[in-house]
mmCIF file with all atom_site columns, C-alpha atoms and ligand atoms in Angstrom:
data_model
loop_
_atom_site.group_PDB
_atom_site.id
_atom_site.type_symbol
_atom_site.label_atom_id
_atom_site.label_alt_id
_atom_site.label_comp_id
_atom_site.label_asym_id
_atom_site.label_entity_id
_atom_site.label_seq_id
_atom_site.pdbx_PDB_ins_code
_atom_site.Cartn_x
_atom_site.Cartn_y
_atom_site.Cartn_z
_atom_site.occupancy
_atom_site.B_iso_or_equiv
_atom_site.pdbx_formal_charge
_atom_site.auth_seq_id
_atom_site.auth_comp_id
_atom_site.auth_asym_id
_atom_site.auth_atom_id
_atom_site.pdbx_PDB_model_num
ATOM   1   C  CA  . MET A 1 1   ? -11.769 -41.307 -6.967  1.00 49.00 ? 1   MET A CA  1
ATOM   2   C  CA  . LYS A 1 2   ? -8.180  -41.108 -8.150  1.00 53.00 ? 2   LYS A CA  1
ATOM   3   C  CA  . ALA A 1 3   ? -8.871  -42.887 -11.446 1.00 55.00 ? 3   ALA A CA  1
ATOM   4   C  CA  . LYS A 1 4   ? -11.710 -40.489 -12.190 1.00 57.00 ? 4   LYS A CA  1
ATOM   5   C  CA  . LYS A 1 5   ? -9.469  -37.504 -11.623 1.00 55.00 ? 5   LYS A CA  1
ATOM   6   C  CA  . VAL A 1 6   ? -6.792  -38.823 -13.969 1.00 54.00 ? 6   VAL A CA  1
ATOM   7   C  CA  . LEU A 1 7   ? -9.410  -39.367 -16.635 1.00 55.00 ? 7   LEU A CA  1
ATOM   8   C  CA  . GLU A 1 8   ? -10.762 -35.837 -16.324 1.00 54.00 ? 8   GLU A CA  1
ATOM   9   C  CA  . VAL A 1 9   ? -7.333  -34.293 -16.659 1.00 49.00 ? 9   VAL A CA  1
ATOM   10  C  CA  . ALA A 1 10  ? -5.891  -36.488 -19.373 1.00 53.00 ? 10  ALA A CA  1
ATOM   11  C  CA  . ALA A 1 11  ? -8.739  -36.624 -21.859 1.00 79.00 ? 11  ALA A CA  1
ATOM   12  C  CA  . ILE A 1 12  ? -6.883  -34.696 -24.546 1.00 89.00 ? 12  ILE A CA  1
ATOM   13  C  CA  . GLU A 1 13  ? -4.062  -36.118 -26.641 1.00 91.00 ? 13  GLU A CA  1
ATOM   14  C  CA  . ASN A 1 14  ? -1.638  -33.180 -26.525 1.00 94.00 ? 14  ASN A CA  1
ATOM   15  C  CA  . GLY A 1 15  ? -1.874  -29.747 -25.012 1.00 95.00 ? 15  GLY A CA  1
ATOM   16  C  CA  . THR A 1 16  ? -2.448  -28.051 -21.702 1.00 95.00 ? 16  THR A CA  1
ATOM   17  C  CA  . VAL A 1 17  ? -4.967  -28.573 -18.925 1.00 94.00 ? 17  VAL A CA  1
ATOM   18  C  CA  . LEU A 1 18  ? -5.588  -25.865 -16.352 1.00 95.00 ? 18  LEU A CA  1
ATOM   19  C  CA  . ASP A 1 19  ? -6.896  -27.536 -13.235 1.00 93.00 ? 19  ASP A CA  1
ATOM   20  C  CA  . HIS A 1 20  ? -8.188  -26.297 -9.867  1.00 92.00 ? 20  HIS A CA  1
ATOM   21  C  CA  . LEU A 1 21  ? -9.556  -23.059 -11.264 1.00 94.00 ? 21  LEU A CA  1
ATOM   22  C  CA  . PRO A 1 22  ? -12.311 -21.262 -9.429  1.00 92.00 ? 22  PRO A CA  1
ATOM   23  C  CA  . SER A 1 23  ? -15.374 -22.059 -11.591 1.00 93.00 ? 23  SER A CA  1
ATOM   24  C  CA  . GLU A 1 24  ? -16.320 -18.407 -11.938 1.00 92.00 ? 24  GLU A CA  1
ATOM   25  C  CA  . LYS A 1 25  ? -12.921 -17.635 -13.475 1.00 93.00 ? 25  LYS A CA  1
ATOM   26  C  CA  . VAL A 1 26  ? -13.141 -20.172 -16.310 1.00 95.00 ? 26  VAL A CA  1
ATOM   27  C  CA  . LEU A 1 27  ? -14.934 -17.946 -18.843 1.00 95.00 ? 27  LEU A CA  1
ATOM   28  C  CA  . LYS A 1 28  ? -12.865 -14.927 -17.874 1.00 93.00 ? 28  LYS A CA  1
ATOM   29  C  CA  . ILE A 1 29  ? -9.632  -16.800 -18.596 1.00 95.00 ? 29  ILE A CA  1
ATOM   30  C  CA  . VAL A 1 30  ? -10.967 -17.982 -21.956 1.00 95.00 ? 30  VAL A CA  1
ATOM   31  C  CA  . GLU A 1 31  ? -11.848 -14.374 -22.755 1.00 93.00 ? 31  GLU A CA  1
ATOM   32  C  CA  . ILE A 1 32  ? -8.589  -12.684 -21.748 1.00 91.00 ? 32  ILE A CA  1
ATOM   33  C  CA  . LEU A 1 33  ? -6.466  -15.300 -23.498 1.00 92.00 ? 33  LEU A CA  1
ATOM   34  C  CA  . ALA A 1 34  ? -8.853  -15.285 -26.491 1.00 92.00 ? 34  ALA A CA  1
ATOM   35  C  CA  . LEU A 1 35  ? -8.728  -19.086 -26.414 1.00 91.00 ? 35  LEU A CA  1
ATOM   36  C  CA  . HIS A 1 36  ? -12.099 -19.404 -28.145 1.00 87.00 ? 36  HIS A CA  1
ATOM   37  C  CA  . GLN A 1 37  ? -10.685 -17.713 -31.240 1.00 90.00 ? 37  GLN A CA  1
ATOM   38  C  CA  . GLU A 1 38  ? -7.959  -20.154 -32.107 1.00 82.00 ? 38  GLU A CA  1
ATOM   39  C  CA  . SER A 1 39  ? -7.811  -23.242 -29.947 1.00 84.00 ? 39  SER A CA  1
ATOM   40  C  CA  . ARG A 1 40  ? -9.956  -26.292 -29.513 1.00 90.00 ? 40  ARG A CA  1
ATOM   41  C  CA  . ILE A 1 41  ? -10.943 -26.055 -25.868 1.00 93.00 ? 41  ILE A CA  1
ATOM   42  C  CA  . THR A 1 42  ? -13.057 -27.999 -23.431 1.00 93.00 ? 42  THR A CA  1
ATOM   43  C  CA  . LEU A 1 43  ? -14.404 -26.249 -20.368 1.00 93.00 ? 43  LEU A CA  1
ATOM   44  C  CA  . GLY A 1 44  ? -15.559 -27.705 -17.096 1.00 92.00 ? 44  GLY A CA  1
ATOM   45  C  CA  . MET A 1 45  ? -17.239 -25.791 -14.311 1.00 92.00 ? 45  MET A CA  1
ATOM   46  C  CA  . ASN A 1 46  ? -18.519 -26.798 -10.892 1.00 93.00 ? 46  ASN A CA  1
ATOM   47  C  CA  . LEU A 1 47  ? -16.706 -30.106 -11.028 1.00 91.00 ? 47  LEU A CA  1
ATOM   48  C  CA  . GLU A 1 48  ? -16.123 -32.002 -7.807  1.00 89.00 ? 48  GLU A CA  1
ATOM   49  C  CA  . SER A 1 49  ? -12.884 -31.274 -6.025  1.00 85.00 ? 49  SER A CA  1
ATOM   50  C  CA  . LYS A 1 50  ? -11.689 -32.629 -2.718  1.00 83.00 ? 50  LYS A CA  1
ATOM   51  C  CA  . LYS A 1 51  ? -9.558  -29.571 -2.159  1.00 75.00 ? 51  LYS A CA  1
ATOM   52  C  CA  . GLN A 1 52  ? -11.917 -26.814 -3.196  1.00 69.00 ? 52  GLN A CA  1
ATOM   53  C  CA  . GLY A 1 53  ? -15.410 -28.321 -3.118  1.00 87.00 ? 53  GLY A CA  1
ATOM   54  C  CA  . LYS A 1 54  ? -16.072 -27.150 -6.657  1.00 92.00 ? 54  LYS A CA  1
ATOM   55  C  CA  . LYS A 1 55  ? -13.559 -26.387 -9.350  1.00 93.00 ? 55  LYS A CA  1
ATOM   56  C  CA  . GLY A 1 56  ? -13.172 -25.440 -12.961 1.00 94.00 ? 56  GLY A CA  1
ATOM   57  C  CA  . ILE A 1 57  ? -10.999 -26.956 -15.686 1.00 94.00 ? 57  ILE A CA  1
ATOM   58  C  CA  . ILE A 1 58  ? -9.876  -25.700 -19.090 1.00 95.00 ? 58  ILE A CA  1
ATOM   59  C  CA  . LYS A 1 59  ? -8.393  -28.149 -21.581 1.00 95.00 ? 59  LYS A CA  1
ATOM   60  C  CA  . ILE A 1 60  ? -6.540  -26.594 -24.469 1.00 95.00 ? 60  ILE A CA  1
ATOM   61  C  CA  . GLU A 1 61  ? -5.715  -28.956 -27.290 1.00 95.00 ? 61  GLU A CA  1
ATOM   62  C  CA  . GLY A 1 62  ? -2.561  -28.856 -29.338 1.00 94.00 ? 62  GLY A CA  1
ATOM   63  C  CA  . ARG A 1 63  ? -0.516  -26.217 -27.628 1.00 92.00 ? 63  ARG A CA  1
ATOM   64  C  CA  . ASP A 1 64  ? 1.379   -25.022 -24.577 1.00 91.00 ? 64  ASP A CA  1
ATOM   65  C  CA  . LEU A 1 65  ? 0.863   -21.692 -22.886 1.00 92.00 ? 65  LEU A CA  1
ATOM   66  C  CA  . THR A 1 66  ? 3.349   -18.855 -23.153 1.00 91.00 ? 66  THR A CA  1
ATOM   67  C  CA  . GLU A 1 67  ? 4.881   -17.246 -20.072 1.00 87.00 ? 67  GLU A CA  1
ATOM   68  C  CA  . GLU A 1 68  ? 2.742   -14.180 -20.743 1.00 87.00 ? 68  GLU A CA  1
ATOM   69  C  CA  . GLU A 1 69  ? -0.442  -16.235 -20.802 1.00 92.00 ? 69  GLU A CA  1
ATOM   70  C  CA  . MET A 1 70  ? 0.521   -18.058 -17.623 1.00 91.00 ? 70  MET A CA  1
ATOM   71  C  CA  . ASN A 1 71  ? 1.170   -14.755 -15.943 1.00 89.00 ? 71  ASN A CA  1
ATOM   72  C  CA  . LYS A 1 72  ? -2.330  -13.525 -16.796 1.00 92.00 ? 72  LYS A CA  1
ATOM   73  C  CA  . ILE A 1 73  ? -3.816  -16.722 -15.434 1.00 94.00 ? 73  ILE A CA  1
ATOM   74  C  CA  . ALA A 1 74  ? -1.806  -16.324 -12.228 1.00 92.00 ? 74  ALA A CA  1
ATOM   75  C  CA  . ILE A 1 75  ? -3.353  -12.894 -11.701 1.00 92.00 ? 75  ILE A CA  1
ATOM   76  C  CA  . LEU A 1 76  ? -6.867  -14.321 -11.921 1.00 91.00 ? 76  LEU A CA  1
ATOM   77  C  CA  . ALA A 1 77  ? -6.409  -17.748 -10.399 1.00 90.00 ? 77  ALA A CA  1
ATOM   78  C  CA  . PRO A 1 78  ? -3.301  -18.079 -8.226  1.00 85.00 ? 78  PRO A CA  1
ATOM   79  C  CA  . GLU A 1 79  ? -4.176  -21.651 -7.177  1.00 85.00 ? 79  GLU A CA  1
ATOM   80  C  CA  . VAL A 1 80  ? -4.212  -23.119 -10.679 1.00 92.00 ? 80  VAL A CA  1
ATOM   81  C  CA  . THR A 1 81  ? -2.293  -26.272 -11.588 1.00 93.00 ? 81  THR A CA  1
ATOM   82  C  CA  . VAL A 1 82  ? -0.943  -26.392 -15.141 1.00 95.00 ? 82  VAL A CA  1
ATOM   83  C  CA  . ASN A 1 83  ? -0.725  -29.875 -16.640 1.00 94.00 ? 83  ASN A CA  1
ATOM   84  C  CA  . GLN A 1 84  ? 1.214   -30.435 -19.826 1.00 94.00 ? 84  GLN A CA  1
ATOM   85  C  CA  . ILE A 1 85  ? -0.275  -33.343 -21.745 1.00 93.00 ? 85  ILE A CA  1
ATOM   86  C  CA  . LYS A 1 86  ? 1.409   -35.606 -24.247 1.00 93.00 ? 86  LYS A CA  1
ATOM   87  C  CA  . ASN A 1 87  ? -0.104  -38.785 -25.681 1.00 92.00 ? 87  ASN A CA  1
ATOM   88  C  CA  . TYR A 1 88  ? -3.006  -38.555 -23.215 1.00 90.00 ? 88  TYR A CA  1
ATOM   89  C  CA  . GLY A 1 89  ? -0.686  -38.460 -20.204 1.00 90.00 ? 89  GLY A CA  1
ATOM   90  C  CA  . VAL A 1 90  ? 0.488   -35.715 -17.888 1.00 92.00 ? 90  VAL A CA  1
ATOM   91  C  CA  . ILE A 1 91  ? 4.191   -35.159 -18.582 1.00 95.00 ? 91  ILE A CA  1
ATOM   92  C  CA  . LYS A 1 92  ? 4.583   -32.082 -16.440 1.00 95.00 ? 92  LYS A CA  1
ATOM   93  C  CA  . LYS A 1 93  ? 2.532   -30.604 -13.648 1.00 94.00 ? 93  LYS A CA  1
ATOM   94  C  CA  . LYS A 1 94  ? 3.264   -27.221 -12.208 1.00 87.00 ? 94  LYS A CA  1
ATOM   95  C  CA  . LYS A 1 95  ? 1.910   -24.519 -9.994  1.00 87.00 ? 95  LYS A CA  1
ATOM   96  C  CA  . ILE A 1 96  ? 2.253   -21.013 -11.293 1.00 86.00 ? 96  ILE A CA  1
ATOM   97  C  CA  . VAL A 1 97  ? 3.251   -18.275 -8.941  1.00 83.00 ? 97  VAL A CA  1
ATOM   98  C  CA  . LEU A 1 98  ? 2.471   -14.634 -9.477  1.00 87.00 ? 98  LEU A CA  1
ATOM   99  C  CA  . ARG A 1 99  ? 5.732   -12.755 -9.101  1.00 85.00 ? 99  ARG A CA  1
ATOM   100 C  CA  . GLU A 1 100 ? 5.018   -9.523  -10.875 1.00 89.00 ? 100 GLU A CA  1
ATOM   101 C  CA  . ILE A 1 101 ? 2.519   -7.852  -13.156 1.00 91.00 ? 101 ILE A CA  1
ATOM   102 C  CA  . GLU A 1 102 ? 4.040   -7.699  -16.626 1.00 90.00 ? 102 GLU A CA  1
ATOM   103 C  CA  . PRO A 1 103 ? 3.929   -4.289  -18.356 1.00 93.00 ? 103 PRO A CA  1
ATOM   104 C  CA  . ASN A 1 104 ? 0.751   -3.695  -20.343 1.00 92.00 ? 104 ASN A CA  1
ATOM   105 C  CA  . THR A 1 105 ? -1.221  -6.537  -18.790 1.00 92.00 ? 105 THR A CA  1
ATOM   106 C  CA  . LEU A 1 106 ? -3.741  -4.437  -16.877 1.00 94.00 ? 106 LEU A CA  1
ATOM   107 C  CA  . ARG A 1 107 ? -5.253  -1.011  -17.386 1.00 95.00 ? 107 ARG A CA  1
ATOM   108 C  CA  . CYS A 1 108 ? -4.953  1.698   -14.761 1.00 96.00 ? 108 CYS A CA  1
ATOM   109 C  CA  . ASN A 1 109 ? -8.435  2.765   -13.744 1.00 94.00 ? 109 ASN A CA  1
ATOM   110 C  CA  . ASN A 1 110 ? -7.489  6.340   -13.031 1.00 96.00 ? 110 ASN A CA  1
ATOM   111 C  CA  . PRO A 1 111 ? -8.726  8.302   -16.081 1.00 95.00 ? 111 PRO A CA  1
ATOM   112 C  CA  . ASN A 1 112 ? -6.084  10.959  -15.455 1.00 96.00 ? 112 ASN A CA  1
ATOM   113 C  CA  . CYS A 1 113 ? -3.202  8.513   -15.416 1.00 97.00 ? 113 CYS A CA  1
ATOM   114 C  CA  . ILE A 1 114 ? -0.569  9.068   -18.099 1.00 97.00 ? 114 ILE A CA  1
ATOM   115 C  CA  . THR A 1 115 ? -1.012  5.446   -19.255 1.00 97.00 ? 115 THR A CA  1
ATOM   116 C  CA  . ASN A 1 116 ? -4.577  6.296   -20.323 1.00 96.00 ? 116 ASN A CA  1
ATOM   117 C  CA  . ALA A 1 117 ? -3.612  9.521   -22.084 1.00 95.00 ? 117 ALA A CA  1
ATOM   118 C  CA  . GLU A 1 118 ? -0.427  8.565   -23.889 1.00 95.00 ? 118 GLU A CA  1
ATOM   119 C  CA  . SER A 1 119 ? 1.011   5.383   -25.254 1.00 93.00 ? 119 SER A CA  1
ATOM   120 C  CA  . VAL A 1 120 ? 2.886   4.497   -22.097 1.00 95.00 ? 120 VAL A CA  1
ATOM   121 C  CA  . ALA A 1 121 ? 2.983   0.864   -21.010 1.00 96.00 ? 121 ALA A CA  1
ATOM   122 C  CA  . THR A 1 122 ? 1.160   0.293   -17.733 1.00 96.00 ? 122 THR A CA  1
ATOM   123 C  CA  . LYS A 1 123 ? 3.195   -0.914  -14.788 1.00 96.00 ? 123 LYS A CA  1
ATOM   124 C  CA  . PHE A 1 124 ? 2.022   -2.089  -11.374 1.00 96.00 ? 124 PHE A CA  1
ATOM   125 C  CA  . HIS A 1 125 ? 3.634   -3.022  -8.110  1.00 96.00 ? 125 HIS A CA  1
ATOM   126 C  CA  . ILE A 1 126 ? 2.063   -5.834  -6.152  1.00 94.00 ? 126 ILE A CA  1
ATOM   127 C  CA  . LEU A 1 127 ? 1.106   -4.622  -2.679  1.00 94.00 ? 127 LEU A CA  1
ATOM   128 C  CA  . ASP A 1 128 ? -0.658  -7.749  -1.531  1.00 92.00 ? 128 ASP A CA  1
ATOM   129 C  CA  . LYS A 1 129 ? -1.170  -11.172 -3.046  1.00 87.00 ? 129 LYS A CA  1
ATOM   130 C  CA  . LYS A 1 130 ? -4.101  -12.504 -1.064  1.00 83.00 ? 130 LYS A CA  1
ATOM   131 C  CA  . PRO A 1 131 ? -6.348  -10.886 -2.037  1.00 86.00 ? 131 PRO A CA  1
ATOM   132 C  CA  . LEU A 1 132 ? -4.489  -9.309  -4.907  1.00 90.00 ? 132 LEU A CA  1
ATOM   133 C  CA  . LYS A 1 133 ? -3.898  -5.602  -4.581  1.00 93.00 ? 133 LYS A CA  1
ATOM   134 C  CA  . MET A 1 134 ? -1.525  -3.494  -6.643  1.00 95.00 ? 134 MET A CA  1
ATOM   135 C  CA  . ARG A 1 135 ? -0.442  0.071   -7.199  1.00 97.00 ? 135 ARG A CA  1
ATOM   136 C  CA  . CYS A 1 136 ? 0.103   1.970   -10.424 1.00 97.00 ? 136 CYS A CA  1
ATOM   137 C  CA  . TYR A 1 137 ? 3.745   2.898   -10.881 1.00 97.00 ? 137 TYR A CA  1
ATOM   138 C  CA  . PHE A 1 138 ? 2.825   6.210   -12.510 1.00 97.00 ? 138 PHE A CA  1
ATOM   139 C  CA  . CYS A 1 139 ? -0.125  7.687   -10.616 1.00 97.00 ? 139 CYS A CA  1
ATOM   140 C  CA  . GLU A 1 140 ? 0.031   5.558   -7.441  1.00 97.00 ? 140 GLU A CA  1
ATOM   141 C  CA  . ARG A 1 141 ? -3.654  4.638   -7.607  1.00 96.00 ? 141 ARG A CA  1
ATOM   142 C  CA  . SER A 1 142 ? -4.198  1.268   -5.972  1.00 96.00 ? 142 SER A CA  1
ATOM   143 C  CA  . ILE A 1 143 ? -6.295  -1.338  -7.698  1.00 94.00 ? 143 ILE A CA  1
ATOM   144 C  CA  . GLU A 1 144 ? -7.972  -4.318  -6.112  1.00 91.00 ? 144 GLU A CA  1
ATOM   145 C  CA  . LYS A 1 145 ? -8.710  -7.618  -7.711  1.00 83.00 ? 145 LYS A CA  1
ATOM   146 C  CA  . GLU A 1 146 ? -12.357 -6.767  -8.433  1.00 82.00 ? 146 GLU A CA  1
ATOM   147 C  CA  . GLU A 1 147 ? -11.419 -3.617  -10.350 1.00 88.00 ? 147 GLU A CA  1
ATOM   148 C  CA  . MET A 1 148 ? -8.925  -5.134  -12.753 1.00 89.00 ? 148 MET A CA  1
ATOM   149 C  CA  . ILE A 1 149 ? -9.322  -4.601  -16.462 1.00 91.00 ? 149 ILE A CA  1
ATOM   150 C  CA  . PHE A 1 150 ? -7.047  -6.584  -18.739 1.00 91.00 ? 150 PHE A CA  1
ATOM   151 C  CA  . LEU A 1 151 ? -5.544  -4.883  -21.763 1.00 87.00 ? 151 LEU A CA  1
HETATM 152 ZN ZN1 . ZN  B 2 .   ? -2.130  4.981   -13.093 1.00 90.16 ? 201 ZN  B ZN1 1
#
């Protein structure tokens, strides 16, 4: 069981593997990071996981993720494990923790909000992490996880 897991994670030479993703978030993460446009990626969905039952994996060849990208992933999939791969081995394994919503990551879904009318960067306070709930700094509309639109 352990050997199989190592193989699944380390099958790229260099790059990043996102492990323990909810399967239904895999395509969404590819989309918001636009990974399909520039990186060689391998996706796995509904893979066996002892912890979660089923899980998703994204392998990104040839590059690391930026802080900004990691932050977006943390919004969608707070349980993710980020594996940094070098020469087919995991050199670093980390959990990412959502601390704040970076400006201009999400859209405010209040049509009357100043961020939708003028070129003002959106800003949200986190009210709750599980499940994720946040409030717009400008109009005070609260947004739940299901309503999020990434910019
Ligand atoms: Zn707003």
